Short mmCIF file of N, CA, C and O in Angstrom, two decimals:
data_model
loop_
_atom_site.label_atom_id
_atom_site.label_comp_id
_atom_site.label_asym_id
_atom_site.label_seq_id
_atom_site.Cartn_x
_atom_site.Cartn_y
_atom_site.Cartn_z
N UNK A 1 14.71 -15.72 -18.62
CA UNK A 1 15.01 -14.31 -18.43
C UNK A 1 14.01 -13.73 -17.45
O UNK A 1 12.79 -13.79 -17.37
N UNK A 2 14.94 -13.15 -16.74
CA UNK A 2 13.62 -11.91 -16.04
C UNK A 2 13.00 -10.92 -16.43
O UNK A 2 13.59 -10.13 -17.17
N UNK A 3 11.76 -10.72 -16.08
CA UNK A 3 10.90 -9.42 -16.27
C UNK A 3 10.49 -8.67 -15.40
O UNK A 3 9.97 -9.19 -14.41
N UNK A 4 10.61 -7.08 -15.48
CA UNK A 4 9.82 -6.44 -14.63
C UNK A 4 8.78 -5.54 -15.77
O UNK A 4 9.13 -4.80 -16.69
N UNK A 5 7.65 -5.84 -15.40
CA UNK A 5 6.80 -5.47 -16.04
C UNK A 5 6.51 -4.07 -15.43
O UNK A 5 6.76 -4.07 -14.23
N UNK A 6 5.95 -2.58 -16.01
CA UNK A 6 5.58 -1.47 -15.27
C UNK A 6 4.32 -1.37 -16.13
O UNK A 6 4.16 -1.41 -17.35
N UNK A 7 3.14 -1.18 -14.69
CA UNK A 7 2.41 -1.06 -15.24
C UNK A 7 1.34 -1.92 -15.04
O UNK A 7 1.90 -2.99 -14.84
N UNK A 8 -0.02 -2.15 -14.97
CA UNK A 8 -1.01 -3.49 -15.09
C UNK A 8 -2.61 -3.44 -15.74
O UNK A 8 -3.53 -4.12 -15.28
N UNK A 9 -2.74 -2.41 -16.99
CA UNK A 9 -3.43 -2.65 -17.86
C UNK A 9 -4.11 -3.08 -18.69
O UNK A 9 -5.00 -3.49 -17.95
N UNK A 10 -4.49 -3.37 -19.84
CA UNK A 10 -4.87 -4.03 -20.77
C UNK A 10 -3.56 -4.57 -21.72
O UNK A 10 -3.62 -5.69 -22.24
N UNK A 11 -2.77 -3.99 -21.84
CA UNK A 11 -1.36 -4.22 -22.33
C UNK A 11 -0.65 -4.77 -21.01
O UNK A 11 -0.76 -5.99 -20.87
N UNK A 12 -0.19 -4.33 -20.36
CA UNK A 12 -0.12 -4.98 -19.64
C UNK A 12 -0.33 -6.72 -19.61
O UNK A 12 0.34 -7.69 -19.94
N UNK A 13 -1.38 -6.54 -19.14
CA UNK A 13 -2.38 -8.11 -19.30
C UNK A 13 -1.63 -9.22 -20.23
O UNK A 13 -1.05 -10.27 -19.98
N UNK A 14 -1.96 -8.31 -21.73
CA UNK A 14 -1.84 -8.80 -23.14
C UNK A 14 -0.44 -9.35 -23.11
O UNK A 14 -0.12 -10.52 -23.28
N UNK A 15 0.50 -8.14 -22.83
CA UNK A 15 2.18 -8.81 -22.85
C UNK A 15 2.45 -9.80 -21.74
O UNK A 15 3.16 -10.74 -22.11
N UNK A 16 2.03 -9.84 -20.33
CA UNK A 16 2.48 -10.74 -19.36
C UNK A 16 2.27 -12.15 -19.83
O UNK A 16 2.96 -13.13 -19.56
N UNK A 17 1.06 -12.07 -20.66
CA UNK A 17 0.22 -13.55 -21.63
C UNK A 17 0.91 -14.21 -22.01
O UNK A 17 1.26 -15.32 -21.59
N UNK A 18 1.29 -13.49 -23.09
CA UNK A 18 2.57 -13.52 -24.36
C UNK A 18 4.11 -13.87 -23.40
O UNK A 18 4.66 -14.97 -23.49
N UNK A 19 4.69 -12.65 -22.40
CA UNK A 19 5.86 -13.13 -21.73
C UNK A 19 5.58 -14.67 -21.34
O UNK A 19 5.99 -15.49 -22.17
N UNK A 20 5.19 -14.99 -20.61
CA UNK A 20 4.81 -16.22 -19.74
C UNK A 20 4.61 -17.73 -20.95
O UNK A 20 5.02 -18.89 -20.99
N UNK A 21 4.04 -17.14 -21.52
CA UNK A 21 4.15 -18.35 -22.99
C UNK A 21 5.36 -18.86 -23.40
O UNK A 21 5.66 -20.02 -23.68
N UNK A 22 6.23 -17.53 -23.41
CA UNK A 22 7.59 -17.69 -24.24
C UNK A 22 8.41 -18.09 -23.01
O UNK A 22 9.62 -18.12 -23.21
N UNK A 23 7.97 -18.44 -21.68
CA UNK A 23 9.05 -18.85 -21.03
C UNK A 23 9.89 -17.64 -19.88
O UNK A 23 10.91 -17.95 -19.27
N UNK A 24 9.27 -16.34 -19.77
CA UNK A 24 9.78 -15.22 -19.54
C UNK A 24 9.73 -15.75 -17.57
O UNK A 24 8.79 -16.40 -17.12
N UNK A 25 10.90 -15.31 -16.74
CA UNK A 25 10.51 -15.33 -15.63
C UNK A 25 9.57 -13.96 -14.98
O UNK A 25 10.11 -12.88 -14.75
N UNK A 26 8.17 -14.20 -14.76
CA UNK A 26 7.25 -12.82 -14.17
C UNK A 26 7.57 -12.51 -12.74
O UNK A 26 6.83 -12.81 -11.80
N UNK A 27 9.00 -11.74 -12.60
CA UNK A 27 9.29 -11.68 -11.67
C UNK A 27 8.96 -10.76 -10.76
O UNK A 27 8.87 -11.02 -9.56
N UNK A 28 8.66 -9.09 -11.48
CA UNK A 28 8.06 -7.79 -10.68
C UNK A 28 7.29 -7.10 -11.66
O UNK A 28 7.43 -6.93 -12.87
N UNK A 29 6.15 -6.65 -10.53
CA UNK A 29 5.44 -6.01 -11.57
C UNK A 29 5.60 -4.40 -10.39
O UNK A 29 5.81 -4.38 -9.18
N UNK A 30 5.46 -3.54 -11.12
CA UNK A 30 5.64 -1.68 -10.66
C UNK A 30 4.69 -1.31 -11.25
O UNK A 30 4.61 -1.22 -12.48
N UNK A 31 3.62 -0.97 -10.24
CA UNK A 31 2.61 -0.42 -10.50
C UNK A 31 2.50 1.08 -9.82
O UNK A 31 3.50 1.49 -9.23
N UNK A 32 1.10 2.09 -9.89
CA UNK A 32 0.48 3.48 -9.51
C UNK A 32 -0.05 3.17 -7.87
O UNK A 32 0.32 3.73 -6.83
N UNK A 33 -1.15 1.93 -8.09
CA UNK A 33 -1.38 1.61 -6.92
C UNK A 33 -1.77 0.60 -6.34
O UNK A 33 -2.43 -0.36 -6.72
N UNK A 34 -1.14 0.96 -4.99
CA UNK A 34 -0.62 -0.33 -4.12
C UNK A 34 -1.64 -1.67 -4.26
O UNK A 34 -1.31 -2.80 -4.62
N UNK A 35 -2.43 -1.37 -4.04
CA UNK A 35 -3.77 -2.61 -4.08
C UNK A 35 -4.14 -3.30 -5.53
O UNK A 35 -4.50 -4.47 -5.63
N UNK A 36 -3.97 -2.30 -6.74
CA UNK A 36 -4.01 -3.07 -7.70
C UNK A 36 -3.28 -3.68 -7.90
O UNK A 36 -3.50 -4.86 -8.19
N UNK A 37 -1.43 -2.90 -7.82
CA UNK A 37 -0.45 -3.78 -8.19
C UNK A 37 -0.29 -5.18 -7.46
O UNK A 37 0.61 -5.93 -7.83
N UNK A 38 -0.87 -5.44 -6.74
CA UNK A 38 -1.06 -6.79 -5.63
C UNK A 38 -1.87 -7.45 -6.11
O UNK A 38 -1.76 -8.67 -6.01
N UNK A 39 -2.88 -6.92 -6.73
CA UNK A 39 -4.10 -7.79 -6.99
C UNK A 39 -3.44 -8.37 -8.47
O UNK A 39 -3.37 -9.58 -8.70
N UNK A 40 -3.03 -7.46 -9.32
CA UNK A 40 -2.28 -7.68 -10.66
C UNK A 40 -0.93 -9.09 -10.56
O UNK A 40 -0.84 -9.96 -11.42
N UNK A 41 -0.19 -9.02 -9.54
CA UNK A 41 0.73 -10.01 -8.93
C UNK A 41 0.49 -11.35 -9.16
O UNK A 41 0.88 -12.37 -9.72
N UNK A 42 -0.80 -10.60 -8.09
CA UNK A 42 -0.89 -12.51 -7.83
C UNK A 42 -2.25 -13.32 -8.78
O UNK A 42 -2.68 -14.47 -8.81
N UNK A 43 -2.61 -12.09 -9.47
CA UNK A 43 -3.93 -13.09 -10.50
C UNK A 43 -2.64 -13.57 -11.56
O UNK A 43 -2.75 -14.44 -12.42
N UNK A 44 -1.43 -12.79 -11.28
CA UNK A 44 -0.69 -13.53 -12.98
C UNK A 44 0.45 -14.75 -12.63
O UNK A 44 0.89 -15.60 -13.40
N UNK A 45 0.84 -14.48 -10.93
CA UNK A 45 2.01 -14.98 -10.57
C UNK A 45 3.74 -13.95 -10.65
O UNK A 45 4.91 -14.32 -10.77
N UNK A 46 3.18 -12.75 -10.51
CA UNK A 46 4.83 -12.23 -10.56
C UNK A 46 5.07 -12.47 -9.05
O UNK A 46 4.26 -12.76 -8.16
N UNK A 47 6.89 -12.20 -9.01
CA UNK A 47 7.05 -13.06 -7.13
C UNK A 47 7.17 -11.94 -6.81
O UNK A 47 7.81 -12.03 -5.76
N UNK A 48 6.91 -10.49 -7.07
CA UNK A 48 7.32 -9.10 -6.58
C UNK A 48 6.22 -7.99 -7.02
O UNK A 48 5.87 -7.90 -8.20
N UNK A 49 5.75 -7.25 -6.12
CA UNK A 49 4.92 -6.59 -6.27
C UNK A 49 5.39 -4.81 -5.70
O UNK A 49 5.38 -4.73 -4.47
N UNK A 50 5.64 -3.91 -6.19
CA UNK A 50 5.66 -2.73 -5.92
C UNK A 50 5.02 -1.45 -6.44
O UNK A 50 4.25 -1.67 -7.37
N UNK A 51 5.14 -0.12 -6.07
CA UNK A 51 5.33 1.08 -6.27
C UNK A 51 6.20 1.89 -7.07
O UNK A 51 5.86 2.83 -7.80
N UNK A 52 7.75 1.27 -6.79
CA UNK A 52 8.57 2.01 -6.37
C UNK A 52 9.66 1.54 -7.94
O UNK A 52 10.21 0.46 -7.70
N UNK A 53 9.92 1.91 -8.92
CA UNK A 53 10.19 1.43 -10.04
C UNK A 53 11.98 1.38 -9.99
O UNK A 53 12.78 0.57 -10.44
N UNK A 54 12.13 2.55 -9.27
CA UNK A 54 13.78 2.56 -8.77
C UNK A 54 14.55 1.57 -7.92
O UNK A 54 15.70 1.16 -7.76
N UNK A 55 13.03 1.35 -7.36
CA UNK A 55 14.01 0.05 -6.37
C UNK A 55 13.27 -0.90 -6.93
O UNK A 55 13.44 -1.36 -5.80
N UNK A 56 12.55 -1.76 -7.60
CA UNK A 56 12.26 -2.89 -8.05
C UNK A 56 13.29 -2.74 -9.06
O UNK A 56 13.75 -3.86 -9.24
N UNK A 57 13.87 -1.88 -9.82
CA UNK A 57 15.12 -2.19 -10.74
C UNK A 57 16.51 -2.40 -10.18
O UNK A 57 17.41 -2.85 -10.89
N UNK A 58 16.68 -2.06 -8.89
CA UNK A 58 18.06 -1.86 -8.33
C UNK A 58 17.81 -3.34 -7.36
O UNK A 58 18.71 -4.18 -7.47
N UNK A 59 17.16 -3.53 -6.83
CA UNK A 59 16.52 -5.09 -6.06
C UNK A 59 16.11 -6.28 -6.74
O UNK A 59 16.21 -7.33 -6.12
N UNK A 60 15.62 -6.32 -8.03
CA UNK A 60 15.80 -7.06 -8.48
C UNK A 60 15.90 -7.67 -9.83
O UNK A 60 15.35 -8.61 -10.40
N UNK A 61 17.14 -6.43 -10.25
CA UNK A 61 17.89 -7.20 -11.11
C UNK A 61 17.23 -7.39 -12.69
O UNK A 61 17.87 -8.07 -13.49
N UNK A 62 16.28 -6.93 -13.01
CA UNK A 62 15.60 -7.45 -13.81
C UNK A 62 16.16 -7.51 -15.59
O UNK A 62 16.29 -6.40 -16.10
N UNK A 63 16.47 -8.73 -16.47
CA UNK A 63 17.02 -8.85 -17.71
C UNK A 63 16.09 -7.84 -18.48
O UNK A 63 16.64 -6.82 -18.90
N UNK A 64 15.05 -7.98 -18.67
CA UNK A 64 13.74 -7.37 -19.81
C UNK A 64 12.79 -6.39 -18.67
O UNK A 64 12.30 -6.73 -17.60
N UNK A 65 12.75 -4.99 -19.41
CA UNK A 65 11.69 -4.39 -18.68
C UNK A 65 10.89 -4.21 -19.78
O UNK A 65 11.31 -3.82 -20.87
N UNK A 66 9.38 -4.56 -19.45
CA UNK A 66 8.24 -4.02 -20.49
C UNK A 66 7.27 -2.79 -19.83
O UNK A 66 6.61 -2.94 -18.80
N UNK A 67 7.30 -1.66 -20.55
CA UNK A 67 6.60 -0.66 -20.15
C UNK A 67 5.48 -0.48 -20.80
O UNK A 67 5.17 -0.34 -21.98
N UNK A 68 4.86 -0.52 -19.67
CA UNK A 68 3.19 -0.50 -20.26
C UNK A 68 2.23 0.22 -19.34
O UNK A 68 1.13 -0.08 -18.89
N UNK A 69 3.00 1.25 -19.22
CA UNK A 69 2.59 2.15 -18.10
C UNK A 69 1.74 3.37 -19.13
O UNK A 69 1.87 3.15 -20.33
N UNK A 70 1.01 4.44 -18.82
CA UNK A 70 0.64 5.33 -19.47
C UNK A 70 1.60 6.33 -20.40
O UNK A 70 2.50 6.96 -19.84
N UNK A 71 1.42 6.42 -21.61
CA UNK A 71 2.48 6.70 -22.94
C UNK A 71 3.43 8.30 -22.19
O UNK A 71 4.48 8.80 -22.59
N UNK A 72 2.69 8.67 -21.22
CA UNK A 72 3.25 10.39 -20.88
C UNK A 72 4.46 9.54 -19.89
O UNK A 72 5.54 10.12 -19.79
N UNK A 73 4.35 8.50 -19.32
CA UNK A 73 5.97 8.06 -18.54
C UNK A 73 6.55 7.35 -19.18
O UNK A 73 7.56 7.06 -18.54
N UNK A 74 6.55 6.93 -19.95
CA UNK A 74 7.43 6.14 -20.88
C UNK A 74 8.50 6.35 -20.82
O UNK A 74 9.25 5.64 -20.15
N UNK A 75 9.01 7.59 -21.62
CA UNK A 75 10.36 8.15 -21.86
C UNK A 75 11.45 8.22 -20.24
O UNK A 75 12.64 7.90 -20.25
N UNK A 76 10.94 8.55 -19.37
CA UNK A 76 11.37 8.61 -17.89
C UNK A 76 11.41 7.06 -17.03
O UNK A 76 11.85 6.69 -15.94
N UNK A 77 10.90 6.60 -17.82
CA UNK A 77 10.62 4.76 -16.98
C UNK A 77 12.00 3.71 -17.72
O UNK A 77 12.78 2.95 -17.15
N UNK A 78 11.85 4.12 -19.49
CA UNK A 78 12.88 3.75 -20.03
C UNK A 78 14.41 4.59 -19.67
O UNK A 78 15.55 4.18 -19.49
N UNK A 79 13.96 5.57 -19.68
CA UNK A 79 15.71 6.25 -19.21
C UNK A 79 16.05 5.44 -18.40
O UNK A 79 17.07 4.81 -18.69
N UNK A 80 15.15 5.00 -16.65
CA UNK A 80 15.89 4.19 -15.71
C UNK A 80 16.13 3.16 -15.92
O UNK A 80 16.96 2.71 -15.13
N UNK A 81 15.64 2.20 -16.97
CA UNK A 81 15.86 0.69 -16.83
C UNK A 81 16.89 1.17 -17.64
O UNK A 81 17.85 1.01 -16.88
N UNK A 82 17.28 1.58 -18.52
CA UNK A 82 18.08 1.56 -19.67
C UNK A 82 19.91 2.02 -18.58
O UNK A 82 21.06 1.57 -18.62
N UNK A 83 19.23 3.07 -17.81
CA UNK A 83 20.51 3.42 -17.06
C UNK A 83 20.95 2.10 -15.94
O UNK A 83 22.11 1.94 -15.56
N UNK A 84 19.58 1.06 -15.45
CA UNK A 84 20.16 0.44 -14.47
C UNK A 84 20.60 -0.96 -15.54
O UNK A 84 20.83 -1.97 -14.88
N UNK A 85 20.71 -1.11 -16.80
CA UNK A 85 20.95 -2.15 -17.61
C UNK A 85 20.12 -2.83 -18.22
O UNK A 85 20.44 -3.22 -19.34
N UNK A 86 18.93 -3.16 -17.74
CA UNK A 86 17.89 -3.59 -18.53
C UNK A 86 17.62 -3.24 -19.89
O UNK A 86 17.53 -2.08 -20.30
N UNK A 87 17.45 -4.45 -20.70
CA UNK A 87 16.90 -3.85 -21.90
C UNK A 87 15.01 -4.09 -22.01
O UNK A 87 14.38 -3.64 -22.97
#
């Protein structure tokens, strides 16, 4: 399955661990900013690195989104995956 992970935290971290164990493909991670989310990428191996949470969901497709972004976007991060199909 695919993942787009939002977000690159301590949770973050913790779930990509856990995804990647169970077999999860770490395909995008959507991050705040540009340089971390790059640096976050490639210390874990996701093949996609962005900003932009609308188009990493509409580009690529993603089966599983895990939000692990700060608790005040939550509700607005899940509305979009939920509207572009992702569970």
């Amino acid at each position: 399955m695919k993942l787009l992970m939002v977000g690159y935290g301590t949770t973050a971290t913790s779930h990509t661990k856990i995804f990647a164990d169970a077999g999860l493909m770490l395909d995008t991670i959507v991050g705040r900013l540009p340089e971390k989310t790059a640096t976050f990428a490639a210390e874990f191996g996701y093949a996609h690195h962005t900003t932009d949470l609308a188009a990493a969901l509409a580009e690529h497709s993603p089966e599983v989104v895990c939000i692990a972004s700060p608790s005040e976007a939550h509700a607005g991060q899940v509305a979009q995956a939920l509207m572009a199909g992702a569970h």
